[in-house]
Coordinates of C-alpha atoms in Angstrom, one line a residue:
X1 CA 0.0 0.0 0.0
X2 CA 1.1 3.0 -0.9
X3 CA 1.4 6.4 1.2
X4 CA 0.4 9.9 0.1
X5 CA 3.1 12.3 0.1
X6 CA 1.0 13.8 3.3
X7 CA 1.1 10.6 5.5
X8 CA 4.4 10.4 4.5
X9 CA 4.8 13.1 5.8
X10 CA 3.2 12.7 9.2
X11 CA 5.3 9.0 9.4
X12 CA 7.9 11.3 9.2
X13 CA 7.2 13.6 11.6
X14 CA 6.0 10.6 14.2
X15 CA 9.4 9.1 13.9
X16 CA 11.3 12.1 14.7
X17 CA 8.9 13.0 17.4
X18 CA 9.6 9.4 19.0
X19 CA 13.2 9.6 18.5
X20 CA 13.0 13.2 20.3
X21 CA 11.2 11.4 22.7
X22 CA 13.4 8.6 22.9
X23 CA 16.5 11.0 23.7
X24 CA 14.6 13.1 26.2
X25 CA 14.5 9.5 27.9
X26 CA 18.5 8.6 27.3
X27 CA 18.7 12.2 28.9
X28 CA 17.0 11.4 31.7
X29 CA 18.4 8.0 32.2
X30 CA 21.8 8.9 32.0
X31 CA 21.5 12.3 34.1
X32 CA 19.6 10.8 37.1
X33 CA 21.2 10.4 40.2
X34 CA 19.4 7.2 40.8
X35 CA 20.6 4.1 39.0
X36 CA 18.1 2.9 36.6
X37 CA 19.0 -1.1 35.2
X38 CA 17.5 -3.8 33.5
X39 CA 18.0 -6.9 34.3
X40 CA 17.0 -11.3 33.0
X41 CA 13.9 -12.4 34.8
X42 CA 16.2 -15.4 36.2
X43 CA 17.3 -15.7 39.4
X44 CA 20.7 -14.6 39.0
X45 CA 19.3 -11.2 37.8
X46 CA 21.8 -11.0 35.2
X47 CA 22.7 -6.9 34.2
X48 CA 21.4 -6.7 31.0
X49 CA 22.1 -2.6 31.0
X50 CA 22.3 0.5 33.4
X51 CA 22.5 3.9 33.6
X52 CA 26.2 5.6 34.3
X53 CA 25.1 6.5 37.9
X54 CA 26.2 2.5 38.3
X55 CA 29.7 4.2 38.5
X56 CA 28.7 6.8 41.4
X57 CA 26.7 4.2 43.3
X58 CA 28.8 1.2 43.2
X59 CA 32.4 2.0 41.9
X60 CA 31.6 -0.4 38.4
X61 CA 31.7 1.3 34.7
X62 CA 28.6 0.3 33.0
X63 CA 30.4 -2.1 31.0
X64 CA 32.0 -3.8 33.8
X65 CA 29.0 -4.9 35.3
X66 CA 26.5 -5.6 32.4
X67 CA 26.3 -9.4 32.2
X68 CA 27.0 -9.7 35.9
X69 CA 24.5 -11.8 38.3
X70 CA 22.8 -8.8 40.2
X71 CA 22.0 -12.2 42.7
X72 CA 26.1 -12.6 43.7
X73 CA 26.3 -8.5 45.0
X74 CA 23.6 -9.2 47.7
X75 CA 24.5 -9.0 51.1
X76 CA 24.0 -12.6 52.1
X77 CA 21.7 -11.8 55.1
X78 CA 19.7 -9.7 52.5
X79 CA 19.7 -11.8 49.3
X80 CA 16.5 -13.5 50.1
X81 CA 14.1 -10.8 51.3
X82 CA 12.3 -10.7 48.4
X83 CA 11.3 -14.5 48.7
X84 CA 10.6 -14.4 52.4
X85 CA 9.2 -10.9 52.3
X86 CA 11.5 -9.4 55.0
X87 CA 10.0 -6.4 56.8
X88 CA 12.7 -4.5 54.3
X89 CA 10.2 -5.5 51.8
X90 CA 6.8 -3.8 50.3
X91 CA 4.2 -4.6 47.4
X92 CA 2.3 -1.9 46.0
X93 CA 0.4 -1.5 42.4
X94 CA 2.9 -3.9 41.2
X95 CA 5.8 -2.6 42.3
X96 CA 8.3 -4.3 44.8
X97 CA 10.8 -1.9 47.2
X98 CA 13.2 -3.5 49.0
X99 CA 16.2 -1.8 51.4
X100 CA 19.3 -4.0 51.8
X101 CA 23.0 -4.3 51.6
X102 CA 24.6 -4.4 48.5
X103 CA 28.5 -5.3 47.7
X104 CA 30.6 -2.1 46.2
X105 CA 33.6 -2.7 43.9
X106 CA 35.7 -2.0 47.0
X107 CA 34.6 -4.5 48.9
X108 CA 32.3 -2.6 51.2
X109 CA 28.1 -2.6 51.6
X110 CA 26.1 0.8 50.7
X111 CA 22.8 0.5 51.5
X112 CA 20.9 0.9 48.5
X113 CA 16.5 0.8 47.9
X114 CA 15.5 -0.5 44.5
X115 CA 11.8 -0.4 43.1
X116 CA 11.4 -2.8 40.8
X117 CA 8.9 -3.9 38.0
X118 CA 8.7 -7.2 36.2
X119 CA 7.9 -6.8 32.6
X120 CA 5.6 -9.3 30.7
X121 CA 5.0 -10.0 27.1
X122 CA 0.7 -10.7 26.3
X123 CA 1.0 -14.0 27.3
X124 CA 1.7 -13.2 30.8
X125 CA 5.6 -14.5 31.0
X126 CA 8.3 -12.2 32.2
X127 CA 10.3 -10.5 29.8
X128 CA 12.7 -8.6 31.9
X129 CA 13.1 -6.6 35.1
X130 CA 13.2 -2.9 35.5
X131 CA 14.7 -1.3 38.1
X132 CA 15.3 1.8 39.6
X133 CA 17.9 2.3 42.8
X134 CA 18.9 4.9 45.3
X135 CA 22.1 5.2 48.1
X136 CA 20.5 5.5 51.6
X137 CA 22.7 4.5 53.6
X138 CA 23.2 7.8 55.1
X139 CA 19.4 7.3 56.2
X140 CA 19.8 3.9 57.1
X141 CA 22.7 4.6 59.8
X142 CA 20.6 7.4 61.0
X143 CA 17.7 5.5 61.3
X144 CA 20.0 2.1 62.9
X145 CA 21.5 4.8 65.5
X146 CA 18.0 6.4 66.6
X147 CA 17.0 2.5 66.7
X148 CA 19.9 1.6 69.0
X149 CA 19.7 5.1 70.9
X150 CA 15.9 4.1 71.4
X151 CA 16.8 0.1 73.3
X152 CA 19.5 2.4 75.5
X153 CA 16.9 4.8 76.8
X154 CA 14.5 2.1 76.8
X155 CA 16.7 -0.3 78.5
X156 CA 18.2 2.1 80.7
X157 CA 18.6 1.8 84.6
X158 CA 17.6 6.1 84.6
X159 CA 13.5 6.9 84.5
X160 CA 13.5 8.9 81.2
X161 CA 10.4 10.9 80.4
X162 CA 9.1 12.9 78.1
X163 CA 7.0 15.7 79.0
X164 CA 4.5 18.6 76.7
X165 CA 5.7 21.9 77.7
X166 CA 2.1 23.5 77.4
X167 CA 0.2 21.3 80.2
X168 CA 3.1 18.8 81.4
X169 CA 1.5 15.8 80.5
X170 CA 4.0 12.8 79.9
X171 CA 4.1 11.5 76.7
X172 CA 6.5 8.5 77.2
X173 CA 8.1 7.0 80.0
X174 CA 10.6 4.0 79.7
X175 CA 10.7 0.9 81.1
X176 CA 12.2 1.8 84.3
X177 CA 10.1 5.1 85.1
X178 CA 6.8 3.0 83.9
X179 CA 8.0 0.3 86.5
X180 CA 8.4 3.0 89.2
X181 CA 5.8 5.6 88.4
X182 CA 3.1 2.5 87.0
X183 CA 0.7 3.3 83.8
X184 CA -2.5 2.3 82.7
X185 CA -3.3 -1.3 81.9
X186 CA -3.0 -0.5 78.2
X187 CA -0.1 0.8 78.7
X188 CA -1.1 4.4 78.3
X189 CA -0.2 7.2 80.3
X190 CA -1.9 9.2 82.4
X191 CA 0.1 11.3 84.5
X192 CA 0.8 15.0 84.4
X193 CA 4.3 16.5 85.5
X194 CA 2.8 17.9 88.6
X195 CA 1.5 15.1 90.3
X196 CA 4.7 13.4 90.8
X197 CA 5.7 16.3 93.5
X198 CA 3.9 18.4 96.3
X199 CA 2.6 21.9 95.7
X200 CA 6.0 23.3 97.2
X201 CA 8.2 21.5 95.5
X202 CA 6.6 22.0 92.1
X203 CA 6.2 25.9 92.5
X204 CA 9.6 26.5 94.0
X205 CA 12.0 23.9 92.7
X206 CA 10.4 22.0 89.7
X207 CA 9.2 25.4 88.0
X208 CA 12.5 26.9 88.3
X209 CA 14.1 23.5 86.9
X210 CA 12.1 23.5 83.6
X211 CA 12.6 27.8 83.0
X212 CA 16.4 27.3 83.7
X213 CA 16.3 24.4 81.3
X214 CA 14.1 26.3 78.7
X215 CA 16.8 29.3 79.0
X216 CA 20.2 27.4 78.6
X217 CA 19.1 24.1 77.5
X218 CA 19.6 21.8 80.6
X219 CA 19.2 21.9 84.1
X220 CA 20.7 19.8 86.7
X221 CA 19.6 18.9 90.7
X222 CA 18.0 16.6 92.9
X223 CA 14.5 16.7 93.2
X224 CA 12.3 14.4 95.1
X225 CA 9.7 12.7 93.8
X226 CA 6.3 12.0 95.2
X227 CA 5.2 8.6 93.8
X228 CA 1.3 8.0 93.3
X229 CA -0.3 5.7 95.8
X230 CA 0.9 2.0 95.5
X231 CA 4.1 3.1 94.5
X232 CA 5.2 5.3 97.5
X233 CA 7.4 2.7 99.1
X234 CA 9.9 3.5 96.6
X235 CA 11.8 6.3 96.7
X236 CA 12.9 8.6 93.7
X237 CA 14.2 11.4 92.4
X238 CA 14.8 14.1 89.3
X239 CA 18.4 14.3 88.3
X240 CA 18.2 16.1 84.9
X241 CA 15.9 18.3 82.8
X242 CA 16.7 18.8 79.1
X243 CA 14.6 21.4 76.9
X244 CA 14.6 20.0 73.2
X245 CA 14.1 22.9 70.9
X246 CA 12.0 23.1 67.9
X247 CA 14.7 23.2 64.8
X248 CA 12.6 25.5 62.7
X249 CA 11.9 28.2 65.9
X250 CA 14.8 27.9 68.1
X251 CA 13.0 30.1 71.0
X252 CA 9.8 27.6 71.6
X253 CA 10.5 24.2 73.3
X254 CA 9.4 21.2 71.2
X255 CA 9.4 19.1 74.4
X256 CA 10.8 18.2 77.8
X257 CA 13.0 14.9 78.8
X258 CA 12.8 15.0 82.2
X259 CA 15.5 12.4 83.5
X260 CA 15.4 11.0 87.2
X261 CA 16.3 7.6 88.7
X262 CA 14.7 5.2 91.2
X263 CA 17.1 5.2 94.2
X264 CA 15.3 3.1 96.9
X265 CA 17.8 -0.2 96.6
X266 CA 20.7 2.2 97.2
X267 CA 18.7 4.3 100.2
X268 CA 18.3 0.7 101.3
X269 CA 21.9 -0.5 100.9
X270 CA 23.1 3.2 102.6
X271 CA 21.0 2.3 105.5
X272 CA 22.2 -0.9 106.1
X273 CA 25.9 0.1 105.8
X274 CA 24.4 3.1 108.0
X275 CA 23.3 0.3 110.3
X276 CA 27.0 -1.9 110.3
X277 CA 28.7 1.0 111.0
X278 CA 26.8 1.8 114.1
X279 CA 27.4 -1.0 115.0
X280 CA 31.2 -1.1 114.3
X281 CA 31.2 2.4 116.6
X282 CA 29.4 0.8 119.4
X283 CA 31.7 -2.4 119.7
X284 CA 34.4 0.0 120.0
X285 CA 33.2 2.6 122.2
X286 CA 32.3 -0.5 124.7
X287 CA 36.4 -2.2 123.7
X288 CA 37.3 1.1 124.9
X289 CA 35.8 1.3 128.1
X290 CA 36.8 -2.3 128.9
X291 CA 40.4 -1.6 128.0
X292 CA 39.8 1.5 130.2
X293 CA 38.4 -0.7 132.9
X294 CA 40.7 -0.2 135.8
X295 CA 41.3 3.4 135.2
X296 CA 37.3 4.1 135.2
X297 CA 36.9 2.1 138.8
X298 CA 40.0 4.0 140.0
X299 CA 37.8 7.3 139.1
X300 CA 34.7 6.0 140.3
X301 CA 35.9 4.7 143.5
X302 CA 37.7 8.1 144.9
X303 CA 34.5 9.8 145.4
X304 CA 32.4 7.4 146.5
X305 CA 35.4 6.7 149.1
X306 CA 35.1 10.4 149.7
X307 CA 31.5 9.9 150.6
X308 CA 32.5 7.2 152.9
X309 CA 34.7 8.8 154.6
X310 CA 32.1 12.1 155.1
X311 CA 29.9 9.6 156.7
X312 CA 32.0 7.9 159.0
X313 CA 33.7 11.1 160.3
X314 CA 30.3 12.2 161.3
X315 CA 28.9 9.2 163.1
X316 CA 32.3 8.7 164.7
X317 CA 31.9 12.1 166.1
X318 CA 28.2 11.5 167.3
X319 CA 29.4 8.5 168.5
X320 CA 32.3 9.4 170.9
X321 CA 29.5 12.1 172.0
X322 CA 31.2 15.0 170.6
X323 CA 28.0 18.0 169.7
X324 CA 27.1 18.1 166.0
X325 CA 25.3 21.1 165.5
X326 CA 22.7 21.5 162.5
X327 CA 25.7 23.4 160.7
X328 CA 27.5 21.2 160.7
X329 CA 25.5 18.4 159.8
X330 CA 24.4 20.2 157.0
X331 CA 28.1 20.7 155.6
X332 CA 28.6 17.5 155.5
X333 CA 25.5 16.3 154.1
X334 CA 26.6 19.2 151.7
X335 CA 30.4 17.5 150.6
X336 CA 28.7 14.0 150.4
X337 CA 26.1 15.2 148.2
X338 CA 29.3 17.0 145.9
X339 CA 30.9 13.7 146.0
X340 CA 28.0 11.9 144.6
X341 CA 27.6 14.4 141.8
X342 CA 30.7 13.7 140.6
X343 CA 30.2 10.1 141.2
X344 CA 27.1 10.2 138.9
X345 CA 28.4 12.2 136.4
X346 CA 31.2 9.5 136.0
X347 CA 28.8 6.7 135.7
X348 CA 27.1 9.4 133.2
X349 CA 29.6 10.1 131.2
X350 CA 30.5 6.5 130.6
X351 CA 27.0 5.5 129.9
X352 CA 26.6 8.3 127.3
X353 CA 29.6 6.3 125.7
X354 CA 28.9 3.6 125.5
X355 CA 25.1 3.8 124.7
X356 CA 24.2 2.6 120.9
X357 CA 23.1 6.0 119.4
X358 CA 21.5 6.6 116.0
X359 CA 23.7 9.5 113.7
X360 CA 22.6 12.9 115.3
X361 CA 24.1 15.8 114.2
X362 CA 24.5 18.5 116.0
X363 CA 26.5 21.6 116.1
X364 CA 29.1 21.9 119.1
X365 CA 32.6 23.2 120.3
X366 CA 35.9 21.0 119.0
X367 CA 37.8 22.2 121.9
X368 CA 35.2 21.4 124.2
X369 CA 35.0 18.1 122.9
X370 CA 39.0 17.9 122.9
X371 CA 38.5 18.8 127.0
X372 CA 35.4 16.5 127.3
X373 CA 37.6 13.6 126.6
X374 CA 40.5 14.7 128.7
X375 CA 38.6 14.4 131.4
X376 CA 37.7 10.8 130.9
X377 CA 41.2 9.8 130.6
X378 CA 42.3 11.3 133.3
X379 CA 43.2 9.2 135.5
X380 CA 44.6 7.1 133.4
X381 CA 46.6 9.8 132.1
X382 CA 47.5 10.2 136.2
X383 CA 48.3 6.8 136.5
X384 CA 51.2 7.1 133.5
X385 CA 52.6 10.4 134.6
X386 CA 51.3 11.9 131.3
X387 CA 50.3 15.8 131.6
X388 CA 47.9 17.3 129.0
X389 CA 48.5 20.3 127.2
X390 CA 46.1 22.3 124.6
X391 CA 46.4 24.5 121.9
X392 CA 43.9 25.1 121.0
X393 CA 41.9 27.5 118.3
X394 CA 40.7 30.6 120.5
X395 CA 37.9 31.2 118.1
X396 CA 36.3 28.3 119.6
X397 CA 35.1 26.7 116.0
X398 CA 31.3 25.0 116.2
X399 CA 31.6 22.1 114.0
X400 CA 28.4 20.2 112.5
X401 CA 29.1 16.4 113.4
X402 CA 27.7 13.6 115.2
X403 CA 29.2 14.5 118.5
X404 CA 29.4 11.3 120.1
X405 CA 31.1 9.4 117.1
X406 CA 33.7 12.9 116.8
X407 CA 34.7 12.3 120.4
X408 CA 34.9 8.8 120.0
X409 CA 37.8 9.1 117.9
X410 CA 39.6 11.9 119.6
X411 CA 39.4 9.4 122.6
X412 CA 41.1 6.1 120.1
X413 CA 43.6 9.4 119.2
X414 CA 44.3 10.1 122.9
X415 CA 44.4 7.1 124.2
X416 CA 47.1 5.2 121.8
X417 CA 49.2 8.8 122.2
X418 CA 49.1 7.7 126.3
X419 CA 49.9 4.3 125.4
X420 CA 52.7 5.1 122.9
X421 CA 54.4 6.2 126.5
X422 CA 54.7 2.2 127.8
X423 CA 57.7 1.6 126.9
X424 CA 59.6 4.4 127.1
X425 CA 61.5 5.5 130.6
X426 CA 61.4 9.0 130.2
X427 CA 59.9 10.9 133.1
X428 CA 58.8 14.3 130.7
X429 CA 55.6 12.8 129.0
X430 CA 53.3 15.0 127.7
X431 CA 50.3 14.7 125.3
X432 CA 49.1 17.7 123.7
X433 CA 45.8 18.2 121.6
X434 CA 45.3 21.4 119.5
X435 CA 43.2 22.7 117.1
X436 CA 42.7 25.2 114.3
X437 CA 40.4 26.3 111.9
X438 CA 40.9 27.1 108.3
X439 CA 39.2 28.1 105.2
X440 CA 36.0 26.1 106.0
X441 CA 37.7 23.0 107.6
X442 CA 38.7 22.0 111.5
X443 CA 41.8 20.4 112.1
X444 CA 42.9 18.8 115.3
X445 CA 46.1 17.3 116.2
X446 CA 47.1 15.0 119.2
X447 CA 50.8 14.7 119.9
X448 CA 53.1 12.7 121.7
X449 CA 56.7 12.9 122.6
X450 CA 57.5 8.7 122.4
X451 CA 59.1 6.6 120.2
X452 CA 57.2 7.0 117.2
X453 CA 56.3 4.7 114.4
X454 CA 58.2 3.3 112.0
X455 CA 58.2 4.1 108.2
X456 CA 56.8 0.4 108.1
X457 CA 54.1 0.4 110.6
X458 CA 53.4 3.8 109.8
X459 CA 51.4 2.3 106.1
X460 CA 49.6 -0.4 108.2
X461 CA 48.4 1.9 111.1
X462 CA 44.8 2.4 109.5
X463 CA 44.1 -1.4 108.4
X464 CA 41.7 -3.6 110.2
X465 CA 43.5 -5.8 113.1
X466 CA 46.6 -4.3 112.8
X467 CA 48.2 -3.4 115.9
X468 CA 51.5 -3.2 118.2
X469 CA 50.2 -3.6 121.3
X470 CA 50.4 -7.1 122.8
X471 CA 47.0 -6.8 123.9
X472 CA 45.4 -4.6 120.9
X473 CA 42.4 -6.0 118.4
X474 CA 44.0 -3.3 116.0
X475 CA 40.4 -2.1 115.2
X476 CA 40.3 1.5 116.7
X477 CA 42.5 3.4 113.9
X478 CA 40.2 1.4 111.2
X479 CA 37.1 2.3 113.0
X480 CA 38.2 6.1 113.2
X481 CA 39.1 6.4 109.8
X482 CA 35.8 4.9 108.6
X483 CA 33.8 7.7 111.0
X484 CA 35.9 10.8 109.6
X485 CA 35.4 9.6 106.0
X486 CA 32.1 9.0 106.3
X487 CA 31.7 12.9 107.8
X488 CA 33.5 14.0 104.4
X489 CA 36.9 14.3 106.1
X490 CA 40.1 12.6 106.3
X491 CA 42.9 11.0 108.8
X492 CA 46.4 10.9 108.9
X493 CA 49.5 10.0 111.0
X494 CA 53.0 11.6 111.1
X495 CA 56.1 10.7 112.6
X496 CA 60.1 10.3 111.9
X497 CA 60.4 7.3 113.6
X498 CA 62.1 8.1 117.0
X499 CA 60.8 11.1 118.7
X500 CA 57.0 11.0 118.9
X501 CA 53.8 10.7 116.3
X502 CA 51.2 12.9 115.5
X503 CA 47.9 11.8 114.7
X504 CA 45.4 14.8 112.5
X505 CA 42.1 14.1 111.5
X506 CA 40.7 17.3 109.1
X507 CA 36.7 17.9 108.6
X508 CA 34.7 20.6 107.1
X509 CA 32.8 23.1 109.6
X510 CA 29.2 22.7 107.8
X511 CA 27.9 20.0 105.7
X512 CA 25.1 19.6 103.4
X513 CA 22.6 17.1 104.8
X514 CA 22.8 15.0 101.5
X515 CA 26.7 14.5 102.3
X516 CA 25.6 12.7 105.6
X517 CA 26.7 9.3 106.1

C-alpha cells in the first residue's frame, strides 16, 4: 500500500517526534542520580544494561557490570528478602521496594532501595526486570542509630520521660520510670508532671528546673519525687531536665525529657551500711571502756570513798558524844552530796559512751569536745605520769558532726598517744591536743613525745586488726578512719620514727545534709 506524500509526511514527523522522545529519555536515564538497570527475569538477575550513575553508586563502569548476576552483589543476610518478604520488603500496584546491603567494587556494603517492576510480554511470562535504585545508607545509619539510641533509653537503669511543655503531661516513659511511676493497663499514660511532687516543691523547685532548662538548654539537681499511691514505698528522684528545641523556631521548646532515677535499693543498701557502722562504733566505744576498765573504777571509787569517809567522820563524832550542830551536819551532808555528783556524772559520762546511738548531728565546740575527753582519761593519764597540754583555736570553732562518734575518735587518738608512753622511761611525757580552723575546715592534732612509728608500721596503722600492742584488736585506727570519712573528712598519721607521732584528722565546719553518712 502506498502512502500519500501527506502521511508520508506525518510518518515522518512521528518518527522524529519518538526519537526526540526517545533521547529526552536517554537524557533522563543517564543524568539521574538514581541508578536505573535492567535486568533477565532469572534468578541470577543477570545486568542486562544501566544507567552511568552505576559508576557513582557502586564504583563499576557500565560495561564492567553488564552481564554480571545482580543475585552474587547481595548482602548474604539480604539476598533473600524478596522471597521471604523481610519487613525490608513492600508490594504496592505492582511494584516491589526493597532496602538491603549491596557489595561495592571495594569491597564494602552501601545500603541501597531498589523499586522494581517485572515486565511481561501478552502472554503473561516475564520478559525482563526494570529497576530503579537509590544510596540511603546515610538514612539507614541514621535511622539504625535512633533504633539503637531508642533500646539504651528504653533499656536504661535512669526513669527517662518525656514531658508537653504546654500542660506537662507525659508523653512517654521507659521501662524503668513506667516500672516505678506504673501506667494504665494498656499501657497508656496518664500522669501529668505535677503530680509526681507536692505543691511546694513543684512551684519553687520543679518550675525553676524547667525555665532554667528552657533558657540554657539543661538543668541539673535533685528533686524528690512524690510517687502515686501504691508506688510510695519507693523512693525517687529528678536528676536532669533537658529542653529539646524546635529546629525551625529555636526560642519555643518542642518538648521536655525530664530524667530521674529510682534510688530506693541504694537508700536501702546506705541504710544498712548506716546500720553496720553503728554497730562497728558501738563495739568499739564498749572495747574502749573495757580496755579502760581499771582506770574508770580507780575514778569511780575516789569519790564514793570520799562519801565514805564524810559519813564515818560524822557518826564517829556523834558517837564518841562530841556536839554536832545543824551546821554542821548540813556541811557534811553538803560535801557528800558533791561527792555523789561527781560520782554520777562519772557513771554518766561513761554510759553516754557507750550507749548505741542513731547519727545525730549536732552543732558543738571541737575544743570542748577535745576537754570532754581529757577528762575521761584522766586518770589514766595520772596513773602514767602523762600531763595534757592544749592548743587550742581561740575562736572556739562549732563544727556540725555527730558529736558522740567525733569524740569517740579523739578518745582512740588520745588514748594510743598515752599508750605510745609504755615503753619508754622517760619521766617528761606530755600529750598535747590542739586545734585550728581554716578556710571552712577544722583540724585537730594529738601529739606525743614517744618513740614514734616506724616508716613500716606507719602504712599499716589504718588497716583492720593491725596493731602493736600485745593486747590490741588493732580495730580503733580502722574504725576512726571509717567515722571521719564518712563525715566527708580525712585521717592521717605523722612521725620520723624516734621522737614522737602525731595523729590529724581534718573535717569541714558545715555539711550539706545530702553528704551525711
Amino acid at each position: 500500500m502506498s502512502l500519500t506524500a501527506a502521511q508520508h509526511n506525518q510518518l515522518l514527523a512521528e518518527l522524529d517526534e519518538a526519537r526526540r522522545e526517545a533521547e529526552r529519555y536517554r537524557l533522563l536515564v543517564e543524568q539521574s542520580t538514581d541508578m536505573i538497570s535492567r535486568h533477565t527475569p532469572t534468578s541470577e538477575w543477570t545486568y542486562v544494561d544501566v544507567s552511568p550513575a552505576v559508576e557513582r553508586l557502586l564504583g563499576y563502569k557500565a560495561s564492567q557490570i553488564i552481564g554480571t548476576p545482580g543475585y552474587d552483589l547481595f548482602h548474604p543476610d539480604d539476598a533473600d528478602n524478596l522471597v521471604k518478604r523481610a519487613e525490608s520488603v513492600s508490594y504496592r500496584g505492582g511494584l516491589y521496594t526493597n532496602v538491603y546491603r549491596y557489595r561495592h567494587r571495594d569491597g564494602h556494603y552501601v545500603w541501597l532501595e531498589t523499586t522494581s517492576r517485572t515486565i511481561r510480554d501478552d502472554s503473561g511470562e516475564p520478559m525482563e526486570i526494570i529497576c530503579v535504585s537509590r544510596d540511603v545508607t546515610q538514612r539507614e545509619q541514621a535511622q539504625r542509630a535512633t533504633r539503637r539510641l531508642a533500646r539504651v533509653v528504653e533499656s536504661s537503669s535512669d526513669m527517662i520521660m518525656f514531658c508537653a511543655p504546654d500542660n506537662l503531661q507525659l508523653t512517654y516513659l521507659n521501662e524503668a520510670a513506667s516500672s516505678t511511676l506504673g501506667s494504665g493497663p494498656d499501657g497508656t499514660i496518664a500522669l501529668n508532671l505535677r503530680e509526681l511532687f507536692d505543691e511546694t516543691t513543684y512551684s519553687t523547685l520543679l518550675l525553676a528546673g524547667l525555665e532554667h532548662a528552657a533558657q540554657h538548654g539543661c538543668w541539673y539537681g535533685s528533686i524528690a519525687l512524690q510517687l502515686p499511691a501504691g508506688k510510695d514505698s519507693r523512693i525517687a528522684e529528678v536528676r536532669e531536665i533537658i529542653a529539646h528545641r524546635n529546629h525551625v523556631d529555636n526560642r519555643r521548646v518542642e518538648y521536655y525529657s525530664i530524667i530521674g532515677r529510682d534510688i530506693t535499693h541504694k537508700r536501702k543498701a546506705e541504710d544498712a551500711a548506716r546500720r553496720q557502722q553503728l554497730e562497728l562504733a558501738h563495739m568499739s566505744r564498749l572495747l574502749s571502756v573495757g580496755e579502760m576498765a581499771t582506770g574508770l573504777a580507780h575514778e569511780i571509787n575516789q569519790p564514793l570513798a570520799a562519801i565514805l569517809n564524810y559519813c564515818r567522820g560524822t557518826l564517829r563524832r556523834s558517837e564518841d558524844g562530841g556536839e554536832l550542830s545543824l551546821d554542821q551536819a548540813l556541811q557534811a551532808m553538803q560535801l557528800i552530796a558533791g561527792q555523789a555528783k561527781r560520782a554520777a556524772e562519772i557513771i554518766k559520762r561513761i554510759r553516754s559512751y557507750v550507749k548505741r546511738t542513731e547519727y545525730q548531728r549536732v552543732a558543738f565546740s571541737i575544743n570542748d569536745s577535745c576537754q570532754d575527753v581529757t577528762g575521761f582519761l584522766r586518770q589514766e593519764a595520772r596513773d602514767n605520769q602523762i600531763e595534757f597540754r592544749f592548743d587550742l583555736d581561740p575562736t572556739d570553732p562549732q563544727l556540725t558532726a555527730d558529736r558522740i562518734q567525733i569524740e569517740q575518735v579523739l578518745l582512740n587518738l588520745v588514748r594510743n598517744a598515752i599508750e605510745a608512753y609504755s615503753d619508754c622511761e622517760q619521766a617528761w611525757r606530755t600529750v598535747t591536743i590542739g586545734s585550728r580552723c581554716d578556710q571552712g575546715h577544722i583540724e585537730v592534732a594529738i601529739t606525743d613525745c614517744a618513740r614514734g612509728v616506724s616508716a613500716e608500721a606507719l602504712g599499716q596503722l589504718f588497716d583492720a586488726f593491725f596493731t602493736s600492742k600485745p593486747s590490741g584488736l588493732g580495730m580503733g585506727l580502722a574504725i576512726s578512719r571509717t567515722i571521719i570519712e564518712s563525715h566527708g573528712g580525712q585521717l592521717w598519721a605523722q612521725s620520723d620514727g624516734h621522737s614522737g607521732t602525731v595523729f590529724r584528722f581534718r573535717l569541714p565546719l558545715g555539711q550539706h545534709p545530702d553528704q551525711w553518712p
